[in-house]
Amino acid sequence: EACWALSNIAGGSSQQVQALFDATPPVFPKVLEIMRTSTLDVRKEALWVAVNGLDSCSWESILYLVDTLQVLRVLCELLSINNSAILSAALQCIHKVLKRAAEKDHVARFIAMLTDMNAIDAIENLQSHGSSEVHRYIVAIGRYF
C-alpha cells in the first residue's frame, strides 16, 4: 500500500517527485531495498515508484539514483526474475535512464556501467521472452548501443 501511494506521488509533478528525494528519511533508498528484497508483488509496486519518478525527476536526481544508490545494479538484478510485469518495469526504468542520459551526453558512461553489470547479456537473453512489452523495451534500449 505504501509503495502504491508513493508511485502515485512519483507520477505527479516534478515538485512532488523532488519531495520524495528531499524527504527525511529518504524515500528512494528504501524503495530500492524493497525492489531487492521483498515479495514479487511488493517489488512490482516499488518498481512503479521508480518508473513514475524517472519521468519528471531532475538530472541531479538521476545521477543520485545511478551513482549513489546504484539503481542500474538493482534493475539489472531484477532482469533475472521470470515475471513479465517486473521485467517490463525494470526495462522501462533502464530505458528512461538511458533516454535522460542521452539528453545530457552521458549515454556512454551508463552503457559502460550496464556492460560491467552484465546487463547487456541479460537483456539479449530476454529477446526470446514472450511478452511484447518486454520486447518493446529491449528494442528501445538497443537503440542506445
Short mmCIF file of N, CA and C in Angstrom, two decimals:
data_model
loop_
_atom_site.label_atom_id
_atom_site.label_comp_id
_atom_site.label_asym_id
_atom_site.label_seq_id
_atom_site.Cartn_x
_atom_site.Cartn_y
_atom_site.Cartn_z
N GLU A 1 0.82 -1.20 0.00
CA GLU A 1 0.00 0.00 0.00
C GLU A 1 0.87 1.26 0.00
N ALA A 2 1.93 1.25 0.79
CA ALA A 2 2.81 2.42 0.85
C ALA A 2 3.48 2.67 -0.49
N CYS A 3 3.95 1.60 -1.14
CA CYS A 3 4.58 1.76 -2.45
C CYS A 3 3.58 2.26 -3.48
N TRP A 4 2.36 1.80 -3.39
CA TRP A 4 1.32 2.27 -4.31
C TRP A 4 1.11 3.77 -4.13
N ALA A 5 1.03 4.22 -2.88
CA ALA A 5 0.86 5.65 -2.62
C ALA A 5 2.07 6.43 -3.11
N LEU A 6 3.27 5.92 -2.88
CA LEU A 6 4.48 6.59 -3.35
C LEU A 6 4.54 6.65 -4.87
N SER A 7 4.07 5.59 -5.53
CA SER A 7 4.08 5.61 -7.00
C SER A 7 3.12 6.66 -7.54
N ASN A 8 2.03 6.90 -6.84
CA ASN A 8 1.11 7.97 -7.25
C ASN A 8 1.77 9.34 -7.07
N ILE A 9 2.48 9.53 -5.99
CA ILE A 9 3.21 10.79 -5.78
C ILE A 9 4.29 10.94 -6.85
N ALA A 10 5.02 9.86 -7.11
CA ALA A 10 6.09 9.89 -8.10
C ALA A 10 5.55 10.17 -9.50
N GLY A 11 4.30 9.86 -9.74
CA GLY A 11 3.69 10.14 -11.02
C GLY A 11 3.16 11.56 -11.13
N GLY A 12 3.38 12.36 -10.11
CA GLY A 12 2.88 13.73 -10.08
C GLY A 12 3.85 14.72 -10.71
N SER A 13 3.82 15.91 -10.21
CA SER A 13 4.64 16.99 -10.75
C SER A 13 6.11 16.80 -10.37
N SER A 14 6.97 17.55 -11.03
CA SER A 14 8.39 17.47 -10.70
C SER A 14 8.65 17.89 -9.25
N GLN A 15 7.83 18.81 -8.73
CA GLN A 15 7.97 19.22 -7.33
C GLN A 15 7.60 18.08 -6.38
N GLN A 16 6.58 17.31 -6.74
CA GLN A 16 6.19 16.18 -5.92
C GLN A 16 7.27 15.10 -5.93
N VAL A 17 7.83 14.86 -7.11
CA VAL A 17 8.91 13.87 -7.21
C VAL A 17 10.12 14.34 -6.41
N GLN A 18 10.46 15.61 -6.51
CA GLN A 18 11.59 16.14 -5.76
C GLN A 18 11.37 16.00 -4.25
N ALA A 19 10.12 16.15 -3.82
CA ALA A 19 9.81 15.98 -2.40
C ALA A 19 10.15 14.56 -1.93
N LEU A 20 10.02 13.57 -2.81
CA LEU A 20 10.40 12.20 -2.45
C LEU A 20 11.91 12.09 -2.26
N PHE A 21 12.66 12.85 -3.06
CA PHE A 21 14.12 12.83 -2.92
C PHE A 21 14.56 13.61 -1.69
N ASP A 22 13.82 14.66 -1.34
CA ASP A 22 14.20 15.52 -0.22
C ASP A 22 13.66 15.05 1.12
N ALA A 23 12.82 14.04 1.13
CA ALA A 23 12.16 13.58 2.35
C ALA A 23 13.18 13.08 3.38
N THR A 24 12.79 13.19 4.64
CA THR A 24 13.59 12.65 5.74
C THR A 24 12.71 11.68 6.52
N PRO A 25 13.03 10.41 6.56
CA PRO A 25 14.18 9.76 5.92
C PRO A 25 13.98 9.69 4.40
N PRO A 26 15.07 9.53 3.66
CA PRO A 26 14.98 9.48 2.20
C PRO A 26 14.12 8.31 1.73
N VAL A 27 13.32 8.56 0.72
CA VAL A 27 12.37 7.55 0.22
C VAL A 27 13.06 6.55 -0.71
N PHE A 28 13.87 7.03 -1.64
CA PHE A 28 14.38 6.14 -2.68
C PHE A 28 15.33 5.04 -2.19
N PRO A 29 16.17 5.26 -1.18
CA PRO A 29 16.96 4.12 -0.69
C PRO A 29 16.06 2.97 -0.20
N LYS A 30 14.98 3.30 0.47
CA LYS A 30 14.06 2.26 0.95
C LYS A 30 13.35 1.59 -0.21
N VAL A 31 12.95 2.38 -1.20
CA VAL A 31 12.28 1.81 -2.39
C VAL A 31 13.21 0.81 -3.07
N LEU A 32 14.48 1.16 -3.21
CA LEU A 32 15.42 0.24 -3.85
C LEU A 32 15.66 -1.00 -3.00
N GLU A 33 15.68 -0.84 -1.70
CA GLU A 33 15.79 -2.01 -0.82
C GLU A 33 14.60 -2.94 -1.02
N ILE A 34 13.42 -2.37 -1.11
CA ILE A 34 12.21 -3.17 -1.34
C ILE A 34 12.30 -3.86 -2.70
N MET A 35 12.80 -3.16 -3.71
CA MET A 35 12.95 -3.76 -5.04
C MET A 35 13.89 -4.97 -5.01
N ARG A 36 14.82 -4.97 -4.07
CA ARG A 36 15.79 -6.07 -3.97
C ARG A 36 15.31 -7.23 -3.12
N THR A 37 14.52 -6.97 -2.10
CA THR A 37 14.33 -7.99 -1.06
C THR A 37 12.90 -8.45 -0.81
N SER A 38 11.93 -7.76 -1.31
CA SER A 38 10.54 -8.10 -0.95
C SER A 38 9.95 -9.17 -1.86
N THR A 39 8.71 -9.49 -1.58
CA THR A 39 7.99 -10.44 -2.42
C THR A 39 7.79 -9.83 -3.81
N LEU A 40 7.47 -10.66 -4.79
CA LEU A 40 7.31 -10.18 -6.16
C LEU A 40 6.27 -9.08 -6.27
N ASP A 41 5.14 -9.24 -5.60
CA ASP A 41 4.09 -8.22 -5.69
C ASP A 41 4.55 -6.88 -5.13
N VAL A 42 5.27 -6.90 -4.03
CA VAL A 42 5.74 -5.66 -3.43
C VAL A 42 6.87 -5.06 -4.27
N ARG A 43 7.74 -5.91 -4.82
CA ARG A 43 8.79 -5.43 -5.72
C ARG A 43 8.19 -4.69 -6.91
N LYS A 44 7.12 -5.26 -7.45
CA LYS A 44 6.44 -4.65 -8.60
C LYS A 44 5.94 -3.25 -8.25
N GLU A 45 5.35 -3.09 -7.09
CA GLU A 45 4.85 -1.77 -6.67
C GLU A 45 6.01 -0.80 -6.46
N ALA A 46 7.11 -1.28 -5.88
CA ALA A 46 8.28 -0.42 -5.70
C ALA A 46 8.86 0.00 -7.04
N LEU A 47 8.86 -0.91 -7.99
CA LEU A 47 9.33 -0.57 -9.33
C LEU A 47 8.52 0.56 -9.94
N TRP A 48 7.22 0.60 -9.67
CA TRP A 48 6.38 1.66 -10.22
C TRP A 48 6.72 3.02 -9.63
N VAL A 49 7.26 3.04 -8.42
CA VAL A 49 7.74 4.31 -7.87
C VAL A 49 8.88 4.81 -8.75
N ALA A 50 9.79 3.92 -9.12
CA ALA A 50 10.91 4.31 -9.98
C ALA A 50 10.44 4.67 -11.39
N VAL A 51 9.57 3.84 -11.96
CA VAL A 51 9.06 4.12 -13.32
C VAL A 51 8.44 5.51 -13.37
N ASN A 52 7.58 5.81 -12.42
CA ASN A 52 6.90 7.11 -12.42
C ASN A 52 7.86 8.25 -12.07
N GLY A 53 8.73 8.03 -11.12
CA GLY A 53 9.64 9.08 -10.69
C GLY A 53 10.65 9.48 -11.75
N LEU A 54 11.05 8.54 -12.58
CA LEU A 54 12.05 8.84 -13.60
C LEU A 54 11.53 9.77 -14.68
N ASP A 55 10.23 9.88 -14.80
CA ASP A 55 9.66 10.76 -15.83
C ASP A 55 9.93 12.23 -15.56
N SER A 56 9.88 12.64 -14.31
CA SER A 56 9.96 14.08 -14.06
C SER A 56 10.99 14.47 -13.00
N CYS A 57 11.86 13.55 -12.63
CA CYS A 57 12.89 13.94 -11.66
C CYS A 57 13.99 14.73 -12.36
N SER A 58 14.75 15.45 -11.60
CA SER A 58 15.83 16.27 -12.14
C SER A 58 17.00 15.38 -12.59
N TRP A 59 17.86 15.97 -13.39
CA TRP A 59 19.07 15.27 -13.81
C TRP A 59 19.93 14.95 -12.59
N GLU A 60 19.99 15.85 -11.64
CA GLU A 60 20.75 15.60 -10.41
C GLU A 60 20.19 14.39 -9.67
N SER A 61 18.89 14.24 -9.70
CA SER A 61 18.27 13.07 -9.04
C SER A 61 18.60 11.79 -9.79
N ILE A 62 18.65 11.86 -11.12
CA ILE A 62 19.06 10.68 -11.90
C ILE A 62 20.49 10.28 -11.49
N LEU A 63 21.37 11.26 -11.43
CA LEU A 63 22.75 10.96 -11.03
C LEU A 63 22.82 10.38 -9.63
N TYR A 64 22.01 10.89 -8.72
CA TYR A 64 21.94 10.35 -7.36
C TYR A 64 21.48 8.89 -7.40
N LEU A 65 20.45 8.62 -8.17
CA LEU A 65 19.95 7.24 -8.28
C LEU A 65 21.00 6.31 -8.87
N VAL A 66 21.67 6.77 -9.91
CA VAL A 66 22.64 5.91 -10.61
C VAL A 66 23.94 5.79 -9.83
N ASP A 67 24.50 6.91 -9.43
CA ASP A 67 25.84 6.90 -8.84
C ASP A 67 25.85 6.55 -7.35
N THR A 68 24.90 7.06 -6.61
CA THR A 68 24.89 6.84 -5.16
C THR A 68 24.09 5.60 -4.78
N LEU A 69 22.87 5.50 -5.31
CA LEU A 69 22.00 4.38 -4.94
C LEU A 69 22.16 3.16 -5.83
N GLN A 70 22.89 3.29 -6.92
CA GLN A 70 23.16 2.19 -7.83
C GLN A 70 21.87 1.55 -8.37
N VAL A 71 20.96 2.40 -8.81
CA VAL A 71 19.69 1.92 -9.32
C VAL A 71 19.87 0.99 -10.51
N LEU A 72 20.86 1.23 -11.35
CA LEU A 72 21.06 0.34 -12.50
C LEU A 72 21.40 -1.07 -12.05
N ARG A 73 22.18 -1.19 -11.00
CA ARG A 73 22.52 -2.53 -10.47
C ARG A 73 21.26 -3.24 -9.96
N VAL A 74 20.43 -2.53 -9.24
CA VAL A 74 19.19 -3.11 -8.73
C VAL A 74 18.30 -3.54 -9.89
N LEU A 75 18.17 -2.69 -10.89
CA LEU A 75 17.35 -3.02 -12.05
C LEU A 75 17.91 -4.24 -12.79
N CYS A 76 19.21 -4.32 -12.91
CA CYS A 76 19.83 -5.47 -13.58
C CYS A 76 19.58 -6.76 -12.82
N GLU A 77 19.60 -6.69 -11.50
CA GLU A 77 19.30 -7.87 -10.69
C GLU A 77 17.88 -8.37 -10.97
N LEU A 78 16.97 -7.44 -11.21
CA LEU A 78 15.59 -7.81 -11.46
C LEU A 78 15.39 -8.47 -12.82
N LEU A 79 16.35 -8.33 -13.72
CA LEU A 79 16.23 -8.93 -15.05
C LEU A 79 16.32 -10.45 -15.02
N SER A 80 16.67 -11.01 -13.88
CA SER A 80 16.75 -12.47 -13.76
C SER A 80 15.44 -13.08 -13.25
N ILE A 81 14.48 -12.24 -12.94
CA ILE A 81 13.19 -12.72 -12.43
C ILE A 81 12.25 -12.98 -13.59
N ASN A 82 11.73 -14.18 -13.66
CA ASN A 82 10.85 -14.56 -14.77
C ASN A 82 9.41 -14.13 -14.47
N ASN A 83 9.20 -12.83 -14.53
CA ASN A 83 7.88 -12.24 -14.30
C ASN A 83 7.75 -11.08 -15.28
N SER A 84 6.80 -11.17 -16.18
CA SER A 84 6.68 -10.17 -17.26
C SER A 84 6.51 -8.75 -16.73
N ALA A 85 5.71 -8.58 -15.70
CA ALA A 85 5.48 -7.23 -15.17
C ALA A 85 6.75 -6.63 -14.58
N ILE A 86 7.50 -7.44 -13.84
CA ILE A 86 8.75 -6.96 -13.25
C ILE A 86 9.79 -6.69 -14.34
N LEU A 87 9.90 -7.60 -15.29
CA LEU A 87 10.86 -7.40 -16.38
C LEU A 87 10.53 -6.15 -17.17
N SER A 88 9.27 -5.98 -17.50
CA SER A 88 8.85 -4.82 -18.27
C SER A 88 9.14 -3.52 -17.53
N ALA A 89 8.81 -3.47 -16.25
CA ALA A 89 9.04 -2.25 -15.45
C ALA A 89 10.53 -1.98 -15.29
N ALA A 90 11.33 -3.02 -15.06
CA ALA A 90 12.78 -2.84 -14.90
C ALA A 90 13.39 -2.34 -16.21
N LEU A 91 12.99 -2.93 -17.34
CA LEU A 91 13.48 -2.48 -18.64
C LEU A 91 13.02 -1.06 -18.94
N GLN A 92 11.79 -0.75 -18.57
CA GLN A 92 11.29 0.60 -18.77
C GLN A 92 12.13 1.61 -18.00
N CYS A 93 12.50 1.28 -16.78
CA CYS A 93 13.35 2.17 -15.97
C CYS A 93 14.72 2.34 -16.63
N ILE A 94 15.31 1.25 -17.07
CA ILE A 94 16.62 1.34 -17.74
C ILE A 94 16.50 2.23 -18.97
N HIS A 95 15.46 2.03 -19.74
CA HIS A 95 15.24 2.87 -20.93
C HIS A 95 15.12 4.34 -20.55
N LYS A 96 14.35 4.64 -19.51
CA LYS A 96 14.17 6.03 -19.10
C LYS A 96 15.49 6.65 -18.65
N VAL A 97 16.30 5.90 -17.94
CA VAL A 97 17.60 6.41 -17.50
C VAL A 97 18.47 6.70 -18.73
N LEU A 98 18.49 5.79 -19.69
CA LEU A 98 19.30 6.00 -20.89
C LEU A 98 18.78 7.17 -21.72
N LYS A 99 17.48 7.30 -21.79
CA LYS A 99 16.87 8.41 -22.54
C LYS A 99 17.29 9.75 -21.93
N ARG A 100 17.20 9.83 -20.61
CA ARG A 100 17.61 11.06 -19.92
C ARG A 100 19.12 11.28 -20.07
N ALA A 101 19.90 10.21 -20.05
CA ALA A 101 21.35 10.32 -20.21
C ALA A 101 21.70 10.84 -21.60
N ALA A 102 20.93 10.44 -22.60
CA ALA A 102 21.18 10.91 -23.97
C ALA A 102 21.00 12.42 -24.05
N GLU A 103 20.08 12.96 -23.29
CA GLU A 103 19.85 14.40 -23.27
C GLU A 103 21.05 15.16 -22.70
N LYS A 104 21.84 14.48 -21.87
CA LYS A 104 22.97 15.11 -21.18
C LYS A 104 24.32 14.58 -21.66
N ASP A 105 24.30 13.80 -22.75
CA ASP A 105 25.52 13.24 -23.32
C ASP A 105 26.26 12.33 -22.32
N HIS A 106 25.50 11.53 -21.58
CA HIS A 106 26.08 10.60 -20.61
C HIS A 106 25.79 9.13 -20.96
N VAL A 107 25.28 8.87 -22.16
CA VAL A 107 24.89 7.51 -22.50
C VAL A 107 26.08 6.56 -22.41
N ALA A 108 27.22 6.95 -22.95
CA ALA A 108 28.38 6.05 -22.98
C ALA A 108 28.76 5.60 -21.57
N ARG A 109 28.71 6.52 -20.63
CA ARG A 109 29.07 6.16 -19.25
C ARG A 109 28.07 5.17 -18.67
N PHE A 110 26.80 5.39 -18.91
CA PHE A 110 25.79 4.49 -18.37
C PHE A 110 25.81 3.14 -19.08
N ILE A 111 26.07 3.14 -20.38
CA ILE A 111 26.20 1.87 -21.11
C ILE A 111 27.40 1.09 -20.56
N ALA A 112 28.49 1.77 -20.28
CA ALA A 112 29.66 1.09 -19.70
C ALA A 112 29.30 0.47 -18.35
N MET A 113 28.52 1.19 -17.56
CA MET A 113 28.09 0.64 -16.27
C MET A 113 27.23 -0.61 -16.48
N LEU A 114 26.29 -0.53 -17.41
CA LEU A 114 25.43 -1.68 -17.69
C LEU A 114 26.24 -2.86 -18.22
N THR A 115 27.23 -2.58 -19.03
CA THR A 115 28.09 -3.64 -19.55
C THR A 115 28.85 -4.31 -18.42
N ASP A 116 29.40 -3.52 -17.51
CA ASP A 116 30.13 -4.07 -16.36
C ASP A 116 29.23 -4.93 -15.49
N MET A 117 27.94 -4.65 -15.48
CA MET A 117 26.98 -5.40 -14.66
C MET A 117 26.40 -6.61 -15.41
N ASN A 118 26.91 -6.87 -16.60
CA ASN A 118 26.41 -7.96 -17.45
C ASN A 118 24.96 -7.77 -17.86
N ALA A 119 24.50 -6.54 -17.83
CA ALA A 119 23.12 -6.27 -18.21
C ALA A 119 22.88 -6.50 -19.70
N ILE A 120 23.90 -6.24 -20.50
CA ILE A 120 23.74 -6.41 -21.95
C ILE A 120 23.41 -7.86 -22.25
N ASP A 121 24.14 -8.78 -21.64
CA ASP A 121 23.87 -10.21 -21.83
C ASP A 121 22.47 -10.56 -21.34
N ALA A 122 22.10 -10.03 -20.17
CA ALA A 122 20.77 -10.32 -19.62
C ALA A 122 19.67 -9.81 -20.55
N ILE A 123 19.87 -8.61 -21.09
CA ILE A 123 18.87 -8.04 -21.99
C ILE A 123 18.80 -8.85 -23.28
N GLU A 124 19.96 -9.24 -23.82
CA GLU A 124 19.97 -10.07 -25.03
C GLU A 124 19.26 -11.40 -24.78
N ASN A 125 19.45 -11.98 -23.62
CA ASN A 125 18.80 -13.25 -23.29
C ASN A 125 17.28 -13.12 -23.21
N LEU A 126 16.80 -11.90 -22.94
CA LEU A 126 15.36 -11.69 -22.85
C LEU A 126 14.70 -11.48 -24.21
N GLN A 127 15.48 -11.42 -25.27
CA GLN A 127 14.91 -11.18 -26.59
C GLN A 127 13.90 -12.24 -27.01
N SER A 128 14.03 -13.44 -26.47
CA SER A 128 13.09 -14.50 -26.81
C SER A 128 11.91 -14.58 -25.83
N HIS A 129 11.85 -13.62 -24.92
CA HIS A 129 10.75 -13.59 -23.95
C HIS A 129 9.44 -13.39 -24.69
N GLY A 130 8.38 -14.01 -24.22
CA GLY A 130 7.10 -13.97 -24.92
C GLY A 130 6.31 -12.68 -24.80
N SER A 131 6.67 -11.81 -23.89
CA SER A 131 5.91 -10.59 -23.68
C SER A 131 6.27 -9.53 -24.72
N SER A 132 5.26 -8.99 -25.38
CA SER A 132 5.50 -7.94 -26.37
C SER A 132 6.00 -6.66 -25.71
N GLU A 133 5.56 -6.40 -24.48
CA GLU A 133 6.02 -5.20 -23.78
C GLU A 133 7.49 -5.32 -23.42
N VAL A 134 7.91 -6.48 -22.96
CA VAL A 134 9.32 -6.72 -22.66
C VAL A 134 10.13 -6.51 -23.94
N HIS A 135 9.66 -7.09 -25.02
CA HIS A 135 10.36 -6.96 -26.30
C HIS A 135 10.45 -5.49 -26.74
N ARG A 136 9.38 -4.74 -26.55
CA ARG A 136 9.36 -3.33 -26.94
C ARG A 136 10.45 -2.54 -26.21
N TYR A 137 10.62 -2.79 -24.92
CA TYR A 137 11.65 -2.07 -24.17
C TYR A 137 13.05 -2.54 -24.51
N ILE A 138 13.20 -3.81 -24.86
CA ILE A 138 14.51 -4.32 -25.31
C ILE A 138 14.92 -3.59 -26.58
N VAL A 139 13.99 -3.44 -27.50
CA VAL A 139 14.28 -2.72 -28.75
C VAL A 139 14.62 -1.25 -28.45
N ALA A 140 13.85 -0.63 -27.57
CA ALA A 140 14.10 0.78 -27.22
C ALA A 140 15.47 0.95 -26.58
N ILE A 141 15.85 0.05 -25.70
CA ILE A 141 17.16 0.10 -25.05
C ILE A 141 18.27 -0.14 -26.08
N GLY A 142 18.03 -1.06 -26.99
CA GLY A 142 19.02 -1.40 -28.01
C GLY A 142 19.42 -0.22 -28.88
N ARG A 143 18.58 0.77 -28.99
CA ARG A 143 18.91 1.95 -29.79
C ARG A 143 20.07 2.76 -29.20
N TYR A 144 20.36 2.54 -27.94
CA TYR A 144 21.44 3.29 -27.29
C TYR A 144 22.79 2.59 -27.37
N PHE A 145 22.82 1.38 -27.93
CA PHE A 145 24.07 0.63 -28.02
C PHE A 145 24.73 0.80 -29.36
#
